[in-house]
Structures are given as structure tokens and as C-alpha cells.
PDB file of C-alpha atoms and ligand atoms in Angstrom:
ATOM      1  CA  MET A   1       0.000   0.000   0.000  1.00  0.00           C
ATOM      2  CA  LEU A   2       1.289   3.410  -0.921  1.00  0.00           C
ATOM      3  CA  LEU A   3       0.242   5.548   2.008  1.00  0.00           C
ATOM      4  CA  ARG A   4       2.473   8.522   2.630  1.00  0.00           C
ATOM      5  CA  LEU A   5       2.491  10.752   5.695  1.00  0.00           C
ATOM      6  CA  ARG A   6       3.472  14.293   4.769  1.00  0.00           C
ATOM      7  CA  PRO A   7       3.163  17.810   6.184  1.00  0.00           C
ATOM      8  CA  PRO A   8       0.189  19.892   5.018  1.00  0.00           C
ATOM      9  CA  ALA A   9       0.931  22.324   2.185  1.00  0.00           C
ATOM     10  CA  ILE A  10      -0.724  25.550   1.087  1.00  0.00           C
ATOM     11  CA  GLU A  11      -2.380  23.692  -1.838  1.00  0.00           C
ATOM     12  CA  ASP A  12      -4.153  21.308   0.561  1.00  0.00           C
ATOM     13  CA  GLU A  13      -6.468  23.971   1.952  1.00  0.00           C
ATOM     14  CA  ALA A  14      -9.703  23.029   0.139  1.00  0.00           C
ATOM     15  CA  GLU A  15      -9.377  19.274   0.718  1.00  0.00           C
ATOM     16  CA  VAL A  16      -8.389  19.713   4.342  1.00  0.00           C
ATOM     17  CA  ARG A  17     -11.324  22.035   4.978  1.00  0.00           C
ATOM     18  CA  ALA A  18     -13.623  19.427   3.404  1.00  0.00           C
ATOM     19  CA  ALA A  19     -12.124  16.668   5.578  1.00  0.00           C
ATOM     20  CA  HIS A  20     -12.508  18.827   8.677  1.00  0.00           C
ATOM     21  CA  ALA A  21     -16.195  19.435   7.931  1.00  0.00           C
ATOM     22  CA  GLU A  22     -16.795  15.690   7.329  1.00  0.00           C
ATOM     23  CA  LEU A  23     -15.182  14.629  10.599  1.00  0.00           C
ATOM     24  CA  LEU A  24     -17.029  17.328  12.545  1.00  0.00           C
ATOM     25  CA  ASP A  25     -20.223  15.447  11.659  1.00  0.00           C
ATOM     26  CA  GLU A  26     -18.747  12.574  13.697  1.00  0.00           C
ATOM     27  CA  ARG A  27     -17.677  14.985  16.445  1.00  0.00           C
ATOM     28  CA  PHE A  28     -14.008  14.400  15.656  1.00  0.00           C
ATOM     29  CA  LEU A  29     -11.528  17.214  14.964  1.00  0.00           C
ATOM     30  CA  PHE A  30      -9.533  16.704  11.774  1.00  0.00           C
ATOM     31  CA  LEU A  31      -7.673  19.944  12.476  1.00  0.00           C
ATOM     32  CA  LEU A  32      -6.709  20.702  16.063  1.00  0.00           C
ATOM     33  CA  HIS A  33      -6.855  24.234  17.504  1.00  0.00           C
ATOM     34  CA  TRP A  34      -8.423  25.446  14.284  1.00  0.00           C
ATOM     35  CA  GLU A  35     -11.217  27.880  13.492  1.00  0.00           C
ATOM     36  CA  PRO A  36     -12.680  28.035   9.968  1.00  0.00           C
ATOM     37  CA  GLU A  37     -12.097  31.816   9.858  1.00  0.00           C
ATOM     38  CA  ARG A  38      -8.399  31.264  10.333  1.00  0.00           C
ATOM     39  CA  CYS A  39      -5.905  31.869   7.569  1.00  0.00           C
ATOM     40  CA  TRP A  40      -4.727  28.463   6.320  1.00  0.00           C
ATOM     41  CA  ARG A  41      -1.213  29.665   5.548  1.00  0.00           C
ATOM     42  CA  ASP A  42      -0.770  30.975   9.112  1.00  0.00           C
ATOM     43  CA  TYR A  43      -2.062  27.699  10.468  1.00  0.00           C
ATOM     44  CA  VAL A  44       0.365  25.638   8.359  1.00  0.00           C
ATOM     45  CA  GLU A  45       3.225  27.827   9.586  1.00  0.00           C
ATOM     46  CA  GLU A  46       2.104  27.349  13.161  1.00  0.00           C
ATOM     47  CA  LEU A  47       2.072  23.569  12.690  1.00  0.00           C
ATOM     48  CA  GLU A  48       5.648  23.760  11.481  1.00  0.00           C
ATOM     49  CA  ARG A  49       6.654  25.795  14.565  1.00  0.00           C
ATOM     50  CA  ARG A  50       4.846  23.265  16.772  1.00  0.00           C
ATOM     51  CA  ARG A  51       6.811  20.460  15.118  1.00  0.00           C
ATOM     52  CA  ARG A  52      10.067  22.243  15.791  1.00  0.00           C
ATOM     53  CA  GLY A  53       9.063  23.108  19.351  1.00  0.00           C
ATOM     54  CA  ILE A  54       9.164  26.869  18.720  1.00  0.00           C
ATOM     55  CA  ALA A  55       6.845  29.189  20.707  1.00  0.00           C
ATOM     56  CA  VAL A  56       4.612  26.316  21.819  1.00  0.00           C
ATOM     57  CA  PRO A  57       1.794  27.612  24.066  1.00  0.00           C
ATOM     58  CA  ALA A  58       2.108  26.462  27.700  1.00  0.00           C
ATOM     59  CA  GLU A  59      -0.962  24.206  27.493  1.00  0.00           C
ATOM     60  CA  LEU A  60       0.339  22.374  24.391  1.00  0.00           C
ATOM     61  CA  VAL A  61       3.391  20.228  23.595  1.00  0.00           C
ATOM     62  CA  PRO A  62       5.620  19.954  20.508  1.00  0.00           C
ATOM     63  CA  ALA A  63       3.867  17.758  17.948  1.00  0.00           C
ATOM     64  CA  THR A  64       4.098  16.635  14.334  1.00  0.00           C
ATOM     65  CA  PHE A  65       0.882  16.956  12.313  1.00  0.00           C
ATOM     66  CA  LEU A  66       0.840  14.999   9.043  1.00  0.00           C
ATOM     67  CA  LEU A  67      -1.660  14.297   6.314  1.00  0.00           C
ATOM     68  CA  ALA A  68      -2.133  10.751   5.014  1.00  0.00           C
ATOM     69  CA  ASP A  69      -1.952  10.701   1.244  1.00  0.00           C
ATOM     70  CA  VAL A  70      -2.748   7.732  -0.977  1.00  0.00           C
ATOM     71  CA  GLU A  71      -1.904   8.403  -4.598  1.00  0.00           C
ATOM     72  CA  GLY A  72      -2.812  12.054  -4.260  1.00  0.00           C
ATOM     73  CA  ALA A  73      -6.013  11.492  -2.254  1.00  0.00           C
ATOM     74  CA  LEU A  74      -6.220  12.955   1.243  1.00  0.00           C
ATOM     75  CA  VAL A  75      -7.419   9.971   3.278  1.00  0.00           C
ATOM     76  CA  GLY A  76      -6.693  11.001   6.849  1.00  0.00           C
ATOM     77  CA  ARG A  77      -4.333  12.668   9.269  1.00  0.00           C
ATOM     78  CA  VAL A  78      -2.247  12.053  12.353  1.00  0.00           C
ATOM     79  CA  SER A  79      -0.971  14.140  15.248  1.00  0.00           C
ATOM     80  CA  ILE A  80       2.166  12.775  16.895  1.00  0.00           C
ATOM     81  CA  ARG A  81       2.943  14.381  20.229  1.00  0.00           C
ATOM     82  CA  HIS A  82       6.624  14.462  21.146  1.00  0.00           C
ATOM     83  CA  GLU A  83       5.849  14.403  24.864  1.00  0.00           C
ATOM     84  CA  LEU A  84       2.870  14.051  27.179  1.00  0.00           C
ATOM     85  CA  ASN A  85       1.261  16.655  29.437  1.00  0.00           C
ATOM     86  CA  ASP A  86      -1.309  15.730  32.112  1.00  0.00           C
ATOM     87  CA  PHE A  87      -4.213  15.715  29.649  1.00  0.00           C
ATOM     88  CA  LEU A  88      -2.378  13.631  27.054  1.00  0.00           C
ATOM     89  CA  LEU A  89      -1.220  11.126  29.680  1.00  0.00           C
ATOM     90  CA  ARG A  90      -4.755  10.840  31.046  1.00  0.00           C
ATOM     91  CA  GLU A  91      -6.617  10.477  27.759  1.00  0.00           C
ATOM     92  CA  GLY A  92      -5.112  12.095  24.650  1.00  0.00           C
ATOM     93  CA  GLY A  93      -2.069   9.897  24.149  1.00  0.00           C
ATOM     94  CA  HIS A  94       1.002  10.407  21.977  1.00  0.00           C
ATOM     95  CA  ILE A  95      -0.753   9.667  18.686  1.00  0.00           C
ATOM     96  CA  GLY A  96      -4.197  10.658  17.398  1.00  0.00           C
ATOM     97  CA  TYR A  97      -5.413   9.738  13.912  1.00  0.00           C
ATOM     98  CA  CYS A  98      -8.457   9.599  11.723  1.00  0.00           C
ATOM     99  CA  VAL A  99      -9.446   8.311   8.294  1.00  0.00           C
ATOM    100  CA  ARG A 100     -12.158   9.902   6.162  1.00  0.00           C
ATOM    101  CA  ARG A 101     -15.307   7.815   5.968  1.00  0.00           C
ATOM    102  CA  ALA A 102     -15.006   7.125   2.223  1.00  0.00           C
ATOM    103  CA  HIS A 103     -11.574   5.543   2.756  1.00  0.00           C
ATOM    104  CA  ARG A 104     -12.196   3.297   5.761  1.00  0.00           C
ATOM    105  CA  ARG A 105     -11.761  -0.482   6.084  1.00  0.00           C
ATOM    106  CA  ARG A 106      -8.731  -0.572   3.792  1.00  0.00           C
ATOM    107  CA  GLY A 107      -6.089  -0.740   6.487  1.00  0.00           C
ATOM    108  CA  TYR A 108      -5.208   2.952   6.249  1.00  0.00           C
ATOM    109  CA  ALA A 109      -5.497   3.685   9.981  1.00  0.00           C
ATOM    110  CA  THR A 110      -3.340   0.660  10.726  1.00  0.00           C
ATOM    111  CA  GLU A 111      -0.724   1.920   8.271  1.00  0.00           C
ATOM    112  CA  ILE A 112      -0.937   5.485   9.660  1.00  0.00           C
ATOM    113  CA  LEU A 113      -0.315   4.234  13.197  1.00  0.00           C
ATOM    114  CA  ARG A 114       2.481   1.911  12.027  1.00  0.00           C
ATOM    115  CA  GLN A 115       4.356   4.762  10.316  1.00  0.00           C
ATOM    116  CA  SER A 116       3.600   7.165  13.192  1.00  0.00           C
ATOM    117  CA  LEU A 117       5.251   4.835  15.692  1.00  0.00           C
ATOM    118  CA  ILE A 118       8.485   5.148  13.715  1.00  0.00           C
ATOM    119  CA  ILE A 119       8.181   8.948  13.692  1.00  0.00           C
ATOM    120  CA  ALA A 120       7.447   9.018  17.445  1.00  0.00           C
ATOM    121  CA  ARG A 121      10.477   6.839  18.118  1.00  0.00           C
ATOM    122  CA  ALA A 122      12.612   9.147  15.973  1.00  0.00           C
ATOM    123  CA  GLN A 123      11.486  11.963  18.299  1.00  0.00           C
ATOM    124  CA  GLY A 124      12.794   9.974  21.246  1.00  0.00           C
ATOM    125  CA  VAL A 125       9.473   8.576  22.480  1.00  0.00           C
ATOM    126  CA  ARG A 126      10.126   5.008  23.567  1.00  0.00           C
ATOM    127  CA  ASP A 127       6.826   3.877  25.032  1.00  0.00           C
ATOM    128  CA  VAL A 128       3.875   5.248  23.090  1.00  0.00           C
ATOM    129  CA  MET A 129       0.508   5.888  24.747  1.00  0.00           C
ATOM    130  CA  VAL A 130      -2.578   5.636  22.543  1.00  0.00           C
ATOM    131  CA  ALA A 131      -6.172   5.901  23.721  1.00  0.00           C
ATOM    132  CA  CYS A 132      -9.557   5.297  22.159  1.00  0.00           C
ATOM    133  CA  ASP A 133     -13.137   5.629  23.332  1.00  0.00           C
ATOM    134  CA  VAL A 134     -14.742   2.483  24.680  1.00  0.00           C
ATOM    135  CA  GLY A 135     -16.957   1.325  21.814  1.00  0.00           C
ATOM    136  CA  ASN A 136     -14.629   2.582  19.067  1.00  0.00           C
ATOM    137  CA  ILE A 137     -14.030  -0.956  17.847  1.00  0.00           C
ATOM    138  CA  ALA A 138     -12.190   0.146  14.722  1.00  0.00           C
ATOM    139  CA  SER A 139      -9.615   2.165  16.635  1.00  0.00           C
ATOM    140  CA  GLN A 140      -9.332  -0.521  19.294  1.00  0.00           C
ATOM    141  CA  ALA A 141      -8.596  -3.083  16.559  1.00  0.00           C
ATOM    142  CA  VAL A 142      -5.938  -0.810  15.041  1.00  0.00           C
ATOM    143  CA  ILE A 143      -4.166  -0.239  18.376  1.00  0.00           C
ATOM    144  CA  GLU A 144      -4.267  -3.905  19.378  1.00  0.00           C
ATOM    145  CA  ARG A 145      -3.007  -4.980  15.946  1.00  0.00           C
ATOM    146  CA  LEU A 146       0.077  -2.850  16.510  1.00  0.00           C
ATOM    147  CA  GLY A 147       0.806  -4.379  19.882  1.00  0.00           C
ATOM    148  CA  GLY A 148      -1.048  -2.008  22.221  1.00  0.00           C
ATOM    149  CA  GLU A 149      -1.173  -3.306  25.796  1.00  0.00           C
ATOM    150  CA  LEU A 150      -4.223  -2.125  27.713  1.00  0.00           C
ATOM    151  CA  GLU A 151      -3.291  -0.256  30.894  1.00  0.00           C
ATOM    152  CA  ASP A 152      -6.742   0.759  32.081  1.00  0.00           C
ATOM    153  CA  VAL A 153     -10.074   2.337  31.206  1.00  0.00           C
ATOM    154  CA  ARG A 154     -10.723   5.857  32.499  1.00  0.00           C
ATOM    155  CA  VAL A 155     -13.543   8.314  32.017  1.00  0.00           C
ATOM    156  CA  GLY A 156     -12.252  11.321  30.072  1.00  0.00           C
ATOM    157  CA  GLY A 157     -13.093  15.000  30.439  1.00  0.00           C
ATOM    158  CA  ASP A 158     -15.921  14.511  27.922  1.00  0.00           C
ATOM    159  CA  GLY A 159     -17.574  11.922  30.194  1.00  0.00           C
ATOM    160  CA  ILE A 160     -16.715   9.068  27.793  1.00  0.00           C
ATOM    161  CA  ALA A 161     -14.642   6.118  29.007  1.00  0.00           C
ATOM    162  CA  LYS A 162     -11.280   5.681  27.255  1.00  0.00           C
ATOM    163  CA  ARG A 163      -9.212   2.561  26.788  1.00  0.00           C
ATOM    164  CA  ARG A 164      -5.583   3.554  27.475  1.00  0.00           C
ATOM    165  CA  TYR A 165      -2.883   1.517  25.766  1.00  0.00           C
ATOM    166  CA  TRP A 166       0.910   1.466  25.684  1.00  0.00           C
ATOM    167  CA  ILE A 167       2.851   0.323  22.657  1.00  0.00           C
ATOM    168  CA  ARG A 168       6.327  -0.547  23.922  1.00  0.00           C
TER     169      ARG A 168
HETATM  170  C1  LIG B 201     -10.955   4.521  13.732  1.00  0.00           C
HETATM  171  C2  LIG B 201     -10.582   4.785  12.286  1.00  0.00           C
HETATM  172  C3  LIG B 201      -9.325   5.636  12.293  1.00  0.00           C
HETATM  173  C4  LIG B 201     -10.322   3.443  11.587  1.00  0.00           C
HETATM  174  O1  LIG B 201      -9.859   3.697  10.252  1.00  0.00           O
HETATM  175  P1  LIG B 201      -9.744   2.544   9.139  1.00  0.00           P
HETATM  176  O2  LIG B 201      -8.813   3.046   8.104  1.00  0.00           O
HETATM  177  O3  LIG B 201     -11.090   2.130   8.730  1.00  0.00           O
HETATM  178  O4  LIG B 201      -9.049   1.363   9.957  1.00  0.00           O
HETATM  179  P2  LIG B 201      -8.352   0.058   9.340  1.00  0.00           P
HETATM  180  O5  LIG B 201      -8.930  -0.224   7.995  1.00  0.00           O
HETATM  181  O6  LIG B 201      -6.877   0.186   9.462  1.00  0.00           O
HETATM  182  O7  LIG B 201      -8.740  -1.086  10.359  1.00  0.00           O
HETATM  183  C5  LIG B 201      -9.891  -1.052  11.023  1.00  0.00           C
HETATM  184  C6  LIG B 201     -10.147  -2.426  11.616  1.00  0.00           C
HETATM  185  O8  LIG B 201     -11.054  -2.199  12.664  1.00  0.00           O
HETATM  186  C7  LIG B 201     -12.105  -3.125  12.580  1.00  0.00           C
HETATM  187  N1  LIG B 201     -13.318  -2.401  12.174  1.00  0.00           N
HETATM  188  C8  LIG B 201     -13.406  -1.229  11.534  1.00  0.00           C
HETATM  189  N2  LIG B 201     -14.675  -0.845  11.386  1.00  0.00           N
HETATM  190  C9  LIG B 201     -15.395  -1.820  11.943  1.00  0.00           C
HETATM  191  C10 LIG B 201     -16.774  -2.016  12.108  1.00  0.00           C
HETATM  192  N3  LIG B 201     -17.674  -1.106  11.685  1.00  0.00           N
HETATM  193  N4  LIG B 201     -17.180  -3.142  12.719  1.00  0.00           N
HETATM  194  C11 LIG B 201     -16.280  -4.046  13.151  1.00  0.00           C
HETATM  195  N5  LIG B 201     -14.950  -3.900  13.038  1.00  0.00           N
HETATM  196  C12 LIG B 201     -14.525  -2.803  12.439  1.00  0.00           C
HETATM  197  C13 LIG B 201     -11.714  -4.155  11.579  1.00  0.00           C
HETATM  198  O9  LIG B 201     -10.946  -5.137  12.248  1.00  0.00           O
HETATM  199  C14 LIG B 201     -10.843  -3.363  10.649  1.00  0.00           C
HETATM  200  O10 LIG B 201      -9.938  -4.149   9.967  1.00  0.00           O
HETATM  201  P3  LIG B 201     -10.443  -5.030   8.694  1.00  0.00           P
HETATM  202  O11 LIG B 201     -11.138  -4.096   7.758  1.00  0.00           O
HETATM  203  O12 LIG B 201      -9.152  -5.577   8.141  1.00  0.00           O
HETATM  204  O13 LIG B 201     -11.339  -6.085   9.240  1.00  0.00           O
HETATM  205  C15 LIG B 201     -11.719   5.518  11.536  1.00  0.00           C
HETATM  206  O14 LIG B 201     -12.899   4.780  11.695  1.00  0.00           O
HETATM  207  C16 LIG B 201     -11.939   6.939  12.009  1.00  0.00           C
HETATM  208  O15 LIG B 201     -11.251   7.846  11.577  1.00  0.00           O
HETATM  209  N6  LIG B 201     -12.906   7.174  12.914  1.00  0.00           N
HETATM  210  C17 LIG B 201     -13.199   8.507  13.411  1.00  0.00           C
HETATM  211  C18 LIG B 201     -12.052   9.104  14.190  1.00  0.00           C
HETATM  212  C19 LIG B 201     -11.498   8.176  15.245  1.00  0.00           C
HETATM  213  O16 LIG B 201     -12.241   7.477  15.918  1.00  0.00           O
HETATM  214  N7  LIG B 201     -10.175   8.185  15.373  1.00  0.00           N
HETATM  215  C20 LIG B 201      -9.486   7.371  16.347  1.00  0.00           C
HETATM  216  C21 LIG B 201      -9.443   8.069  17.630  1.00  0.00           C
HETATM  217  S1  LIG B 201      -8.665   7.025  18.845  1.00  0.00           S
END
């Protein structure tokens, strides 16, 4: 499978906005810390600063945000956190991903997580925490396929129980 993780570019704006709107219908954020009124170019530059750990707001951590591209189609995205803060340790995890509905059940999320583990390790993260909502059987299957060991189940800030895994 030719799935490539790459940074967002200026030309991606329309497709990314479409993906964001689609995922919002499922109450999932394709873009993090984003408002539709925001200038896309500024946002892309901010993502690059976040990746390099420059001027990261106190409540956030350095992170790599990448789009998943399959032969030119935007199929999903991933956010790879280089470290954990209290919120991420409790429920957010090191890696958060999604796949657009039209592209699901083709192994893309599994491939996104597989490649993201390599990127996280390159950032010096040894043990990777990944969490999913109880009942999110697709994400649970992805995490367990990649060797996730369940630590516990905790209710998150949104009132939904999360399965917390470590991939060592
Ligand atoms: C979770 C999500 C990323 C899965 O993406 P995907 O590309 O479809 O996942 P994959 O194809 O790699 O694997 C999913 C596996 O989960 C299981 N699965 C997926 N959907 C399923 C369903 N409706 N019923 C039963 N099992 C299901 C299957 O085992 C499947 O593998 P298979 O198709 O080989 O049988 C996607 O559904 C999504 O983006 N959801 C919304 C956002 C989200 O929940 N992100 C994860 C946050 S932790």
C-alpha cells in the first residue's frame, strides 16, 4: 500500500477544509486548535513551529501533524505528540489519527499508526501511549493490531470512558 504521511501544504487547503467538515459530523476534529475563519497559511506555519518546538503555548506540547496521502487522495491525518502533558497522559495519548469515511476499512489507519510509531520513536518517544473511546471498535482493533497493551479504562473530560494503551 502506498500511504504517505506528509506535512500539510498551502495547496491542501480546500481538501483539508472538506475533511474537517466531514469529521465534525462525527464529532471528531480533523484539524486541532483550528477555526474556519483562520488563515490556512498561518495555520500551516504554526504547525511547522509546533513540530520544531518553537513558541509552543504552555498548554500544548511539541507535535508533528501529518496528512495521510494515498496516490494524491487525502485519506486522513495524524498528530504525533513528542511528549505528554497531564491531559495527554490521562486520555489524549502520543498519537491521534483519523481516516475519512469514504476511505475506511482498507487498512489505512493501521498503516498510519504503524508509520507514526516510527516517527514518534525518531522523536525519542520510547513507550507510546494511545487511547480510544470504549466502543470505538475500529480504533481498538488498530491499536491492538500494533501491539497495544491495555493499561486501564478511564472516564475522560468529555464523560466518555477511554481505553488507554501502551505500545512498547
Ligand atoms: C478509527 C478509524 C481511524 C479506523 O480507520 P480505518 O482506516 O477504517 O481502519 P483500518 O482499515 O486500518 O482497520 C480497522 C479495523 O477495525 C475493525 N473495524 C473497523 N470498522 C469496523 C466495524 N464497523 N465493525 C467491526 N470492526 C470494524 C476491523 O478489524 C478493521 O480491519 P479489517 O477491515 O481488516 O477487518 C476511523 O474509523 C476513524 O477515523 N474514525 C473517526 C475518528 C477516530 O475514531 N479516530 C481514532 C481516535 S482514537
